[in-house]
Short mmCIF file of the C-alpha atoms (twelve columns), coordinates in Angstrom:
data_MODEL
# 
_entry.id   MODEL 
# 
loop_
_atom_site.group_PDB 
_atom_site.id 
_atom_site.type_symbol 
_atom_site.label_atom_id 
_atom_site.label_alt_id 
_atom_site.label_comp_id 
_atom_site.label_asym_id 
_atom_site.label_seq_id 
_atom_site.Cartn_x 
_atom_site.Cartn_y 
_atom_site.Cartn_z 
_atom_site.pdbx_PDB_model_num 
ATOM 1   C CA . UNK A 1   -10.767 3.951   -10.308 1 
ATOM 2   C CA . UNK A 2   -10.169 1.355   -7.603  1 
ATOM 3   C CA . UNK A 3   -6.803  0.719   -5.960  1 
ATOM 4   C CA . UNK A 4   -6.191  -2.178  -3.573  1 
ATOM 5   C CA . UNK A 5   -3.400  -1.500  -1.068  1 
ATOM 6   C CA . UNK A 6   -1.752  -4.258  0.980   1 
ATOM 7   C CA . UNK A 7   1.359   -4.564  3.107   1 
ATOM 8   C CA . UNK A 8   3.334   -6.817  5.363   1 
ATOM 9   C CA . UNK A 9   2.200   -10.182 4.021   1 
ATOM 10  C CA . UNK A 10  5.401   -11.786 5.372   1 
ATOM 11  C CA . UNK A 11  5.426   -14.941 3.213   1 
ATOM 12  C CA . UNK A 12  1.686   -15.589 3.607   1 
ATOM 13  C CA . UNK A 13  0.815   -16.452 0.001   1 
ATOM 14  C CA . UNK A 14  -2.698  -17.696 0.803   1 
ATOM 15  C CA . UNK A 15  -3.934  -14.509 2.445   1 
ATOM 16  C CA . UNK A 16  -2.389  -12.327 -0.275  1 
ATOM 17  C CA . UNK A 17  -4.030  -14.480 -2.944  1 
ATOM 18  C CA . UNK A 18  -7.377  -14.207 -1.139  1 
ATOM 19  C CA . UNK A 19  -7.146  -10.391 -1.236  1 
ATOM 20  C CA . UNK A 20  -6.303  -10.490 -4.955  1 
ATOM 21  C CA . UNK A 21  -9.193  -12.924 -5.548  1 
ATOM 22  C CA . UNK A 22  -11.595 -10.528 -3.826  1 
ATOM 23  C CA . UNK A 23  -10.368 -7.505  -5.782  1 
ATOM 24  C CA . UNK A 24  -9.923  -8.598  -9.388  1 
ATOM 25  C CA . UNK A 25  -11.865 -5.461  -10.363 1 
ATOM 26  C CA . UNK A 26  -9.039  -3.220  -9.079  1 
ATOM 27  C CA . UNK A 27  -7.333  -0.965  -11.575 1 
ATOM 28  C CA . UNK A 28  -4.132  -1.136  -9.525  1 
ATOM 29  C CA . UNK A 29  -2.834  -3.422  -6.769  1 
ATOM 30  C CA . UNK A 30  -0.118  -1.861  -4.572  1 
ATOM 31  C CA . UNK A 31  1.983   -3.883  -2.116  1 
ATOM 32  C CA . UNK A 32  3.874   -1.652  0.322   1 
ATOM 33  C CA . UNK A 33  6.607   -4.116  1.189   1 
ATOM 34  C CA . UNK A 34  7.627   -7.120  3.253   1 
ATOM 35  C CA . UNK A 35  6.217   -9.656  0.838   1 
ATOM 36  C CA . UNK A 36  8.122   -9.638  -2.433  1 
ATOM 37  C CA . UNK A 37  8.147   -13.380 -3.092  1 
ATOM 38  C CA . UNK A 38  4.467   -14.065 -2.515  1 
ATOM 39  C CA . UNK A 39  3.582   -10.963 -4.544  1 
ATOM 40  C CA . UNK A 40  5.535   -12.334 -7.501  1 
ATOM 41  C CA . UNK A 41  3.645   -15.627 -7.194  1 
ATOM 42  C CA . UNK A 42  0.253   -13.895 -6.935  1 
ATOM 43  C CA . UNK A 43  1.030   -11.493 -9.801  1 
ATOM 44  C CA . UNK A 44  1.862   -14.477 -12.014 1 
ATOM 45  C CA . UNK A 45  -1.653  -15.815 -11.356 1 
ATOM 46  C CA . UNK A 46  -3.252  -12.543 -12.522 1 
ATOM 47  C CA . UNK A 47  -1.446  -11.426 -15.702 1 
ATOM 48  C CA . UNK A 48  -4.188  -8.897  -16.508 1 
ATOM 49  C CA . UNK A 49  -3.901  -7.039  -13.182 1 
ATOM 50  C CA . UNK A 50  -1.432  -4.192  -12.662 1 
ATOM 51  C CA . UNK A 51  0.808   -4.741  -9.613  1 
ATOM 52  C CA . UNK A 52  3.237   -2.271  -8.018  1 
ATOM 53  C CA . UNK A 53  5.659   -3.109  -5.194  1 
ATOM 54  C CA . UNK A 54  7.990   -1.128  -2.952  1 
ATOM 55  C CA . UNK A 55  10.758  -2.701  -0.923  1 
ATOM 56  C CA . UNK A 56  10.230  -3.280  2.787   1 
ATOM 57  C CA . UNK A 57  12.830  -3.793  5.478   1 
ATOM 58  C CA . UNK A 58  12.790  -7.607  5.050   1 
ATOM 59  C CA . UNK A 59  12.804  -7.596  1.231   1 
ATOM 60  C CA . UNK A 60  15.946  -7.991  -0.866  1 
ATOM 61  C CA . UNK A 61  17.364  -6.942  -4.198  1 
ATOM 62  C CA . UNK A 62  17.285  -3.754  -6.182  1 
ATOM 63  C CA . UNK A 63  13.618  -2.925  -5.624  1 
ATOM 64  C CA . UNK A 64  12.807  0.757   -5.036  1 
ATOM 65  C CA . UNK A 65  12.037  1.684   -1.419  1 
ATOM 66  C CA . UNK A 66  9.944   4.659   -2.525  1 
ATOM 67  C CA . UNK A 67  7.897   5.295   -5.650  1 
ATOM 68  C CA . UNK A 68  5.831   8.114   -7.061  1 
ATOM 69  C CA . UNK A 69  3.041   6.837   -9.265  1 
ATOM 70  C CA . UNK A 70  1.091   8.859   -11.782 1 
ATOM 71  C CA . UNK A 71  -2.099  6.895   -12.090 1 
ATOM 72  C CA . UNK A 72  -5.193  8.136   -13.876 1 
ATOM 73  C CA . UNK A 73  -4.644  11.768  -12.940 1 
ATOM 74  C CA . UNK A 74  -3.520  11.164  -9.371  1 
ATOM 75  C CA . UNK A 75  -0.011  11.259  -7.951  1 
ATOM 76  C CA . UNK A 76  0.621   8.652   -5.270  1 
ATOM 77  C CA . UNK A 77  3.672   8.464   -3.006  1 
ATOM 78  C CA . UNK A 78  4.402   4.878   -1.888  1 
ATOM 79  C CA . UNK A 79  6.896   3.771   0.767   1 
ATOM 80  C CA . UNK A 80  7.190   0.935   3.224   1 
ATOM 81  C CA . UNK A 81  8.098   3.541   5.802   1 
ATOM 82  C CA . UNK A 82  11.070  2.044   7.620   1 
ATOM 83  C CA . UNK A 83  13.446  4.640   6.114   1 
ATOM 84  C CA . UNK A 84  11.030  7.433   7.074   1 
ATOM 85  C CA . UNK A 85  10.719  6.504   10.771  1 
ATOM 86  C CA . UNK A 86  6.931   6.092   10.538  1 
ATOM 87  C CA . UNK A 87  6.855   4.541   14.010  1 
ATOM 88  C CA . UNK A 88  7.518   8.092   15.242  1 
ATOM 89  C CA . UNK A 89  4.932   9.775   12.979  1 
ATOM 90  C CA . UNK A 90  4.196   10.535  9.350   1 
ATOM 91  C CA . UNK A 91  5.898   13.926  9.047   1 
ATOM 92  C CA . UNK A 92  8.761   12.702  6.828   1 
ATOM 93  C CA . UNK A 93  6.293   10.750  4.672   1 
ATOM 94  C CA . UNK A 94  4.120   13.847  4.262   1 
ATOM 95  C CA . UNK A 95  7.130   16.021  3.442   1 
ATOM 96  C CA . UNK A 96  8.091   13.678  0.595   1 
ATOM 97  C CA . UNK A 97  4.528   13.407  -0.685  1 
ATOM 98  C CA . UNK A 98  4.120   17.193  -0.692  1 
ATOM 99  C CA . UNK A 99  7.550   17.663  -2.319  1 
ATOM 100 C CA . UNK A 100 6.453   15.339  -5.150  1 
ATOM 101 C CA . UNK A 101 3.031   17.064  -5.346  1 
ATOM 102 C CA . UNK A 102 1.175   13.852  -4.469  1 
ATOM 103 C CA . UNK A 103 -2.473  13.788  -3.458  1 
ATOM 104 C CA . UNK A 104 -2.105  10.383  -1.776  1 
ATOM 105 C CA . UNK A 105 0.642   9.037   0.526   1 
ATOM 106 C CA . UNK A 106 0.809   5.320   1.341   1 
ATOM 107 C CA . UNK A 107 2.979   3.640   3.966   1 
ATOM 108 C CA . UNK A 108 3.211   0.453   6.026   1 
ATOM 109 C CA . UNK A 109 5.803   -0.989  8.452   1 
ATOM 110 C CA . UNK A 110 3.843   -0.365  11.679  1 
ATOM 111 C CA . UNK A 111 1.341   -3.190  10.980  1 
ATOM 112 C CA . UNK A 112 -1.396  -0.834  12.266  1 
ATOM 113 C CA . UNK A 113 -4.007  0.538   9.882   1 
ATOM 114 C CA . UNK A 114 -4.668  4.258   9.578   1 
ATOM 115 C CA . UNK A 115 -6.397  6.675   7.240   1 
ATOM 116 C CA . UNK A 116 -6.141  10.431  7.504   1 
ATOM 117 C CA . UNK A 117 -6.237  13.685  5.560   1 
ATOM 118 C CA . UNK A 118 -3.335  15.951  6.480   1 
ATOM 119 C CA . UNK A 119 -2.252  19.185  4.783   1 
ATOM 120 C CA . UNK A 120 -4.173  18.337  1.637   1 
ATOM 121 C CA . UNK A 121 -2.815  14.776  1.388   1 
ATOM 122 C CA . UNK A 122 -4.814  11.574  1.829   1 
ATOM 123 C CA . UNK A 123 -2.682  9.271   4.007   1 
ATOM 124 C CA . UNK A 124 -3.166  5.519   4.376   1 
ATOM 125 C CA . UNK A 125 -1.493  2.664   6.157   1 
ATOM 126 C CA . UNK A 126 -3.438  -0.482  5.190   1 
ATOM 127 C CA . UNK A 127 -2.195  -2.401  8.233   1 
ATOM 128 C CA . UNK A 128 -0.903  -5.937  7.810   1 
ATOM 129 C CA . UNK A 129 -2.706  -8.732  6.010   1 
ATOM 130 C CA . UNK A 130 -0.880  -11.435 7.967   1 
ATOM 131 C CA . UNK A 131 0.727   -10.038 11.149  1 
ATOM 132 C CA . UNK A 132 -1.378  -7.175  12.536  1 
ATOM 133 C CA . UNK A 133 -0.373  -5.446  15.742  1 
ATOM 134 C CA . UNK A 134 -2.305  -3.714  18.496  1 
ATOM 135 C CA . UNK A 135 -4.976  -6.427  18.757  1 
ATOM 136 C CA . UNK A 136 -6.201  -5.431  15.293  1 
ATOM 137 C CA . UNK A 137 -7.530  -7.896  12.726  1 
ATOM 138 C CA . UNK A 138 -5.675  -8.457  9.440   1 
ATOM 139 C CA . UNK A 139 -6.549  -5.583  7.101   1 
ATOM 140 C CA . UNK A 140 -5.918  -3.999  3.718   1 
ATOM 141 C CA . UNK A 141 -6.998  -0.761  2.094   1 
ATOM 142 C CA . UNK A 142 -9.174  0.315   -0.796  1 
ATOM 143 C CA . UNK A 143 -8.894  3.701   -2.482  1 
ATOM 144 C CA . UNK A 144 -11.627 4.760   -4.867  1 
ATOM 145 C CA . UNK A 145 -11.627 7.857   -7.002  1 
ATOM 146 C CA . UNK A 146 -14.414 9.338   -9.062  1 
ATOM 147 C CA . UNK A 147 -14.347 11.381  -12.266 1 
ATOM 148 C CA . UNK A 148 -14.800 14.542  -10.186 1 
ATOM 149 C CA . UNK A 149 -11.445 13.709  -8.459  1 
ATOM 150 C CA . UNK A 150 -13.137 12.742  -5.175  1 
ATOM 151 C CA . UNK A 151 -10.972 10.307  -3.197  1 
ATOM 152 C CA . UNK A 152 -12.416 7.782   -0.739  1 
ATOM 153 C CA . UNK A 153 -10.309 5.506   1.448   1 
ATOM 154 C CA . UNK A 154 -11.471 2.555   3.508   1 
ATOM 155 C CA . UNK A 155 -9.897  -0.224  5.539   1 
ATOM 156 C CA . UNK A 156 -11.159 -3.756  4.920   1 
ATOM 157 C CA . UNK A 157 -10.935 -6.484  7.558   1 
ATOM 158 C CA . UNK A 158 -10.004 -9.945  6.322   1 
# 
């Protein structure tokens, strides 16, 4: 299974489309917020791909700010992170992921990529595909799982 994880596209349709173009083999495409309109446009171009979105701090409407996904035997906690104070650490994110018995916790908001394994949970922030911080390049994440339940995470530079 391959999951593409993006965040913080901030109205940059072209870069989001380029990530989708490069990952049409993904089983799931997760956008962690701050990009609802361009995600709708990109999703319309790929009707056979499965897209999931959580609401970021600059998104509007009745979109969920947090989601728990059950995907091919894995539970994934998704949040933009602004309501969990991720600028101060991932403790609240981890608490929610563990409460929901998730193996993977995904967040964004900081615009800085990160992968980690904490208390039995794989944690990823894919960074920002359009407005990275900390002198980092634009990035997104890939999660791959095998039949033996092995989970691999990597950050991809654009």
